mmCIF file of C-alpha atoms in Angstrom:
data_model
loop_
_atom_site.group_PDB
_atom_site.id
_atom_site.type_symbol
_atom_site.label_atom_id
_atom_site.label_comp_id
_atom_site.label_asym_id
_atom_site.label_seq_id
_atom_site.Cartn_x
_atom_site.Cartn_y
_atom_site.Cartn_z
ATOM 1 C CA ALA C 30 -2.490 18.337 -9.716
ATOM 2 C CA ALA C 31 -3.229 16.180 -6.704
ATOM 3 C CA GLY C 32 -3.629 12.496 -7.394
ATOM 4 C CA VAL C 33 -4.960 9.503 -5.534
ATOM 5 C CA ILE C 34 -2.593 8.454 -2.760
ATOM 6 C CA GLN C 35 -2.250 4.875 -1.597
ATOM 7 C CA SER C 36 -0.254 3.557 1.292
ATOM 8 C CA PRO C 37 1.737 1.552 1.788
ATOM 9 C CA ARG C 38 3.103 1.037 -1.712
ATOM 10 C CA HIS C 39 4.482 -2.375 -0.848
ATOM 11 C CA LEU C 40 3.461 -4.793 1.888
ATOM 12 C CA ILE C 41 4.692 -8.235 2.791
ATOM 13 C CA LYS C 42 2.636 -10.437 5.093
ATOM 14 C CA GLU C 43 2.559 -14.035 6.235
ATOM 15 C CA LYS C 44 -0.383 -16.372 5.696
ATOM 16 C CA ARG C 45 -3.207 -15.866 8.181
ATOM 17 C CA GLU C 46 -2.030 -12.366 9.064
ATOM 18 C CA THR C 47 -4.082 -9.212 8.568
ATOM 19 C CA ALA C 48 -3.384 -6.189 6.381
ATOM 20 C CA THR C 49 -4.823 -2.705 6.055
ATOM 21 C CA LEU C 50 -4.508 -0.711 2.866
ATOM 22 C CA LYS C 51 -5.253 3.004 2.793
ATOM 23 C CA CYS C 52 -6.512 5.263 0.038
ATOM 24 C CA TYR C 53 -6.706 9.044 -0.028
ATOM 25 C CA PRO C 54 -8.889 10.264 -2.909
ATOM 26 C CA ILE C 55 -8.417 13.402 -4.918
ATOM 27 C CA PRO C 56 -9.817 16.412 -3.004
ATOM 28 C CA ARG C 57 -13.557 16.926 -3.560
ATOM 29 C CA HIS C 58 -13.996 13.416 -4.958
ATOM 30 C CA ASP C 59 -16.863 11.695 -3.179
ATOM 31 C CA THR C 60 -16.594 8.132 -4.491
ATOM 32 C CA VAL C 61 -13.864 5.587 -3.871
ATOM 33 C CA TYR C 62 -13.395 2.229 -5.606
ATOM 34 C CA TRP C 63 -11.147 -0.720 -4.804
ATOM 35 C CA TYR C 64 -9.781 -3.082 -7.462
ATOM 36 C CA GLN C 65 -7.614 -6.188 -7.191
ATOM 37 C CA GLN C 66 -5.201 -7.272 -9.925
ATOM 38 C CA GLY C 67 -3.562 -10.662 -9.525
ATOM 39 C CA PRO C 68 -0.329 -11.569 -11.342
ATOM 40 C CA GLY C 69 -0.984 -11.652 -15.082
ATOM 41 C CA GLN C 70 -4.658 -10.870 -14.518
ATOM 42 C CA ASP C 71 -6.880 -7.929 -15.337
ATOM 43 C CA PRO C 72 -8.153 -5.576 -12.628
ATOM 44 C CA GLN C 73 -11.231 -6.864 -10.826
ATOM 45 C CA PHE C 74 -13.663 -4.633 -8.962
ATOM 46 C CA LEU C 75 -14.008 -5.310 -5.239
ATOM 47 C CA ILE C 76 -16.152 -2.615 -3.639
ATOM 48 C CA SER C 77 -17.014 1.078 -3.802
ATOM 49 C CA PHE C 78 -18.240 3.823 -1.497
ATOM 50 C CA TYR C 79 -20.172 7.005 -2.136
ATOM 51 C CA GLU C 80 -20.419 9.603 0.609
ATOM 52 C CA LYS C 81 -19.202 7.058 3.178
ATOM 53 C CA MET C 82 -21.855 4.484 2.269
ATOM 54 C CA GLN C 83 -21.176 1.287 0.349
ATOM 55 C CA SER C 84 -22.508 1.785 -3.155
ATOM 56 C CA ASP C 85 -21.501 -1.277 -5.177
ATOM 57 C CA LYS C 86 -20.042 -4.644 -4.269
ATOM 58 C CA GLY C 87 -18.041 -6.867 -6.548
ATOM 59 C CA SER C 88 -16.057 -10.009 -5.929
ATOM 60 C CA ILE C 89 -14.774 -9.044 -2.504
ATOM 61 C CA PRO C 90 -14.090 -12.061 -0.247
ATOM 62 C CA ASP C 91 -15.865 -12.220 3.098
ATOM 63 C CA ARG C 92 -12.438 -12.003 4.762
ATOM 64 C CA PHE C 93 -12.117 -8.465 3.405
ATOM 65 C CA SER C 94 -13.954 -5.397 4.609
ATOM 66 C CA ALA C 95 -13.713 -1.755 3.742
ATOM 67 C CA GLN C 96 -15.050 1.593 4.799
ATOM 68 C CA GLN C 97 -14.909 5.244 3.886
ATOM 69 C CA PHE C 98 -14.301 7.782 6.615
ATOM 70 C CA SER C 99 -15.614 11.300 7.203
ATOM 71 C CA ASP C 100 -12.579 12.803 5.460
ATOM 72 C CA TYR C 101 -13.367 10.540 2.461
ATOM 73 C CA HIS C 102 -10.284 8.408 2.788
ATOM 74 C CA SER C 103 -10.917 4.682 2.607
ATOM 75 C CA GLU C 104 -9.344 1.590 4.127
ATOM 76 C CA LEU C 105 -9.420 -1.990 2.897
ATOM 77 C CA ASN C 106 -9.007 -4.475 5.732
ATOM 78 C CA MET C 107 -7.906 -7.973 4.853
ATOM 79 C CA SER C 108 -7.859 -10.804 7.372
ATOM 80 C CA SER C 109 -6.722 -14.436 7.340
ATOM 81 C CA LEU C 110 -4.513 -13.688 4.377
ATOM 82 C CA GLU C 111 -4.002 -16.424 1.817
ATOM 83 C CA LEU C 112 -1.296 -16.880 -0.798
ATOM 84 C CA GLY C 113 -3.878 -16.078 -3.475
ATOM 85 C CA ASP C 114 -4.372 -12.603 -2.023
ATOM 86 C CA SER C 115 -0.988 -11.592 -3.392
ATOM 87 C CA ALA C 116 -1.860 -8.911 -5.905
ATOM 88 C CA LEU C 117 -1.804 -5.253 -6.808
ATOM 89 C CA TYR C 118 -4.597 -3.376 -5.086
ATOM 90 C CA PHE C 119 -5.727 -0.191 -6.785
ATOM 91 C CA CYS C 120 -7.870 2.522 -5.353
ATOM 92 C CA ALA C 121 -9.664 4.937 -7.648
ATOM 93 C CA SER C 122 -11.765 8.018 -6.975
ATOM 94 C CA SER C 123 -14.321 10.029 -8.882
ATOM 95 C CA ARG C 124 -16.560 13.043 -8.401
ATOM 96 C CA THR C 125 -20.316 12.786 -8.817
ATOM 97 C CA GLY C 126 -21.599 14.909 -11.669
ATOM 98 C CA SER C 127 -18.302 15.213 -13.507
ATOM 99 C CA ALA C 128 -18.681 15.368 -17.274
ATOM 100 C CA ARG C 129 -16.690 12.224 -17.953
ATOM 101 C CA ASP C 130 -17.554 10.047 -14.909
ATOM 102 C CA GLU C 131 -13.838 9.374 -14.994
ATOM 103 C CA GLN C 132 -12.143 7.270 -12.355
ATOM 104 C CA PHE C 133 -8.659 8.358 -11.333
ATOM 105 C CA PHE C 134 -6.460 5.518 -10.177
ATOM 106 C CA GLY C 135 -3.754 5.540 -7.571
ATOM 107 C CA PRO C 136 -0.350 3.879 -8.017
ATOM 108 C CA GLY C 137 -1.480 0.758 -6.224
ATOM 109 C CA THR C 138 -0.329 -1.257 -3.224
ATOM 110 C CA ARG C 139 1.572 -4.426 -4.009
ATOM 111 C CA LEU C 140 0.702 -7.057 -1.410
ATOM 112 C CA THR C 141 2.820 -10.169 -1.160
ATOM 113 C CA VAL C 142 1.627 -12.994 1.074
ATOM 114 C CA LEU C 143 4.292 -15.530 2.013
ATOM 115 C CA ASP Z 22 -18.547 -10.516 -16.659
ATOM 116 C CA ALA Z 23 -17.105 -8.124 -19.221
ATOM 117 C CA LYS Z 24 -19.435 -7.301 -22.081
ATOM 118 C CA THR Z 25 -16.666 -6.602 -24.570
ATOM 119 C CA THR Z 26 -14.392 -8.604 -26.844
ATOM 120 C CA GLN Z 27 -10.996 -7.355 -27.947
ATOM 121 C CA PRO Z 28 -7.987 -8.823 -29.774
ATOM 122 C CA THR Z 29 -5.427 -10.214 -27.364
ATOM 123 C CA SER Z 30 -2.513 -8.297 -28.851
ATOM 124 C CA MET Z 31 -1.534 -5.911 -31.628
ATOM 125 C CA ASP Z 32 1.664 -4.365 -32.947
ATOM 126 C CA CYS Z 33 2.035 -0.888 -34.369
ATOM 127 C CA ALA Z 34 5.001 0.923 -35.903
ATOM 128 C CA GLU Z 35 6.043 4.084 -34.146
ATOM 129 C CA GLY Z 36 4.524 7.148 -35.787
ATOM 130 C CA ARG Z 37 1.735 5.200 -37.417
ATOM 131 C CA ALA Z 38 -1.900 5.152 -36.386
ATOM 132 C CA ALA Z 39 -2.962 2.401 -34.008
ATOM 133 C CA ASN Z 40 -6.525 1.168 -34.517
ATOM 134 C CA LEU Z 41 -7.858 -0.950 -31.660
ATOM 135 C CA PRO Z 42 -11.219 -2.648 -32.259
ATOM 136 C CA CYS Z 43 -13.797 -3.659 -29.674
ATOM 137 C CA ASN Z 44 -17.024 -5.626 -29.965
ATOM 138 C CA HIS Z 45 -19.847 -4.889 -27.553
ATOM 139 C CA SER Z 46 -22.865 -6.401 -29.268
ATOM 140 C CA THR Z 47 -24.974 -6.578 -26.083
ATOM 141 C CA ILE Z 48 -24.537 -2.926 -25.116
ATOM 142 C CA SER Z 49 -27.633 -1.343 -23.594
ATOM 143 C CA GLY Z 50 -29.128 1.930 -24.716
ATOM 144 C CA ASN Z 51 -27.872 3.939 -21.757
ATOM 145 C CA GLU Z 52 -24.385 2.433 -21.617
ATOM 146 C CA TYR Z 53 -21.320 4.360 -22.644
ATOM 147 C CA VAL Z 54 -18.192 2.968 -24.272
ATOM 148 C CA TYR Z 55 -15.084 3.794 -22.239
ATOM 149 C CA TRP Z 56 -11.450 3.197 -23.032
ATOM 150 C CA TYR Z 57 -8.753 2.945 -20.381
ATOM 151 C CA ARG Z 58 -5.160 1.852 -20.676
ATOM 152 C CA GLN Z 59 -2.683 0.375 -18.222
ATOM 153 C CA ILE Z 60 1.012 0.912 -18.666
ATOM 154 C CA HIS Z 61 2.954 -1.878 -16.995
ATOM 155 C CA SER Z 62 1.503 -2.279 -13.476
ATOM 156 C CA GLN Z 63 0.587 1.400 -13.159
ATOM 157 C CA GLY Z 64 -2.977 2.375 -12.324
ATOM 158 C CA PRO Z 65 -5.320 2.330 -15.330
ATOM 159 C CA GLN Z 66 -5.693 5.667 -17.085
ATOM 160 C CA TYR Z 67 -8.799 7.111 -18.743
ATOM 161 C CA ILE Z 68 -8.467 7.759 -22.473
ATOM 162 C CA ILE Z 69 -11.855 8.615 -23.942
ATOM 163 C CA HIS Z 70 -15.518 7.686 -23.865
ATOM 164 C CA GLY Z 71 -18.631 8.057 -25.974
ATOM 165 C CA LEU Z 72 -22.300 7.142 -26.264
ATOM 166 C CA LYS Z 73 -23.104 7.102 -29.973
ATOM 167 C CA ASN Z 74 -21.267 9.970 -31.616
ATOM 168 C CA ASN Z 75 -17.641 9.827 -32.591
ATOM 169 C CA GLU Z 76 -15.371 11.569 -30.102
ATOM 170 C CA THR Z 77 -11.901 13.085 -30.232
ATOM 171 C CA ASN Z 78 -9.639 14.469 -27.545
ATOM 172 C CA GLU Z 79 -5.963 15.201 -27.151
ATOM 173 C CA MET Z 80 -5.114 11.542 -26.710
ATOM 174 C CA ALA Z 81 -7.268 9.643 -29.180
ATOM 175 C CA SER Z 82 -10.355 9.321 -31.327
ATOM 176 C CA LEU Z 83 -13.264 6.986 -30.745
ATOM 177 C CA ILE Z 84 -15.356 5.720 -33.633
ATOM 178 C CA ILE Z 85 -18.639 4.013 -32.670
ATOM 179 C CA THR Z 86 -20.658 2.177 -35.301
ATOM 180 C CA GLU Z 87 -24.186 3.327 -35.949
ATOM 181 C CA ASP Z 88 -25.677 0.202 -34.347
ATOM 182 C CA ARG Z 89 -23.313 0.726 -31.371
ATOM 183 C CA LYS Z 90 -22.270 -2.906 -31.426
ATOM 184 C CA SER Z 91 -18.610 -2.136 -31.992
ATOM 185 C CA SER Z 92 -16.106 0.666 -31.742
ATOM 186 C CA THR Z 93 -12.526 1.516 -32.638
ATOM 187 C CA LEU Z 94 -10.012 3.473 -30.614
ATOM 188 C CA ILE Z 95 -7.550 5.363 -32.787
ATOM 189 C CA LEU Z 96 -4.188 6.622 -31.566
ATOM 190 C CA PRO Z 97 -3.229 8.839 -34.507
ATOM 191 C CA HIS Z 98 0.561 8.818 -34.105
ATOM 192 C CA ALA Z 99 1.629 6.012 -31.801
ATOM 193 C CA THR Z 100 4.791 6.455 -29.749
ATOM 194 C CA LEU Z 101 6.787 3.970 -27.706
ATOM 195 C CA ARG Z 102 5.110 5.369 -24.565
ATOM 196 C CA ASP Z 103 1.749 4.174 -25.900
ATOM 197 C CA THR Z 104 2.784 0.561 -25.321
ATOM 198 C CA ALA Z 105 0.178 -0.670 -22.836
ATOM 199 C CA VAL Z 106 -2.880 -2.860 -22.323
ATOM 200 C CA TYR Z 107 -5.960 -1.106 -23.675
ATOM 201 C CA TYR Z 108 -9.354 -1.881 -22.156
ATOM 202 C CA CYS Z 109 -12.709 -1.252 -23.790
ATOM 203 C CA ILE Z 110 -15.447 -1.061 -21.136
ATOM 204 C CA VAL Z 111 -19.179 -0.499 -21.382
ATOM 205 C CA ARG Z 112 -20.895 1.000 -18.365
ATOM 206 C CA PRO Z 113 -23.973 3.011 -17.464
ATOM 207 C CA PRO Z 114 -23.573 6.682 -16.530
ATOM 208 C CA GLY Z 115 -22.728 7.724 -13.004
ATOM 209 C CA ASN Z 116 -20.331 6.401 -10.393
ATOM 210 C CA THR Z 117 -20.498 2.793 -11.547
ATOM 211 C CA PRO Z 118 -17.658 0.287 -11.288
ATOM 212 C CA LEU Z 119 -15.397 -0.505 -14.217
ATOM 213 C CA VAL Z 120 -15.656 -4.124 -15.382
ATOM 214 C CA PHE Z 121 -12.361 -4.936 -17.050
ATOM 215 C CA GLY Z 122 -12.198 -7.620 -19.723
ATOM 216 C CA LYS Z 123 -9.059 -9.106 -21.221
ATOM 217 C CA GLY Z 124 -7.938 -5.985 -23.062
ATOM 218 C CA THR Z 125 -5.568 -5.633 -26.002
ATOM 219 C CA ARG Z 126 -1.834 -5.545 -25.413
ATOM 220 C CA LEU Z 127 -0.518 -2.926 -27.846
ATOM 221 C CA SER Z 128 3.183 -2.987 -28.603
ATOM 222 C CA VAL Z 129 4.564 0.058 -30.405
ATOM 223 C CA ILE Z 130 7.708 -0.858 -32.270
ATOM 224 C CA ALA Z 131 10.495 1.533 -33.239
#
């Protein structure tokens, strides 16, 4: 079965650079979520989109922005990168009306800021 | 902030049942109890969820107390591949975010 696709899987950036992470949800899933997991930390919700509109906002820094496109893929844009942004970034998707309201997670993008 | 409290870690012998408790004393009437697990830096994986009745699927069983203030996830025959961090999450229905707490690190020992 198709799963959530994230690219790139690994990314290395310098401080103050920008980064763009991409997420391709499972076909027919209409909601995308972004989570950040720092080293030794638990996943933390950043932001979500439903039908290309922002639906919930968590602890996403102002330096970050995200959007969902017409084909339902989503991008997380990160600017003025800081050392503390080094983390695993997970994207998850779900389908409205599913019996379990289950979120399916991608493999994550590991961002390292040097 | 997470609305759940779980033990930091637990050990379980391979082949035995693993019982993971969770306290959620402030759960609201419309909130479900969800369990996810994360195997070493992989994306979290859904296990099971319930509202007030006990639930069972191919992976686990979920026992929710009558007052809904606590629950227990049961892995009936733990294997080494069940070693992971297990998260108990309460959330309203619909496409709502998951609020992860500290979770329980389960180690299954041969």
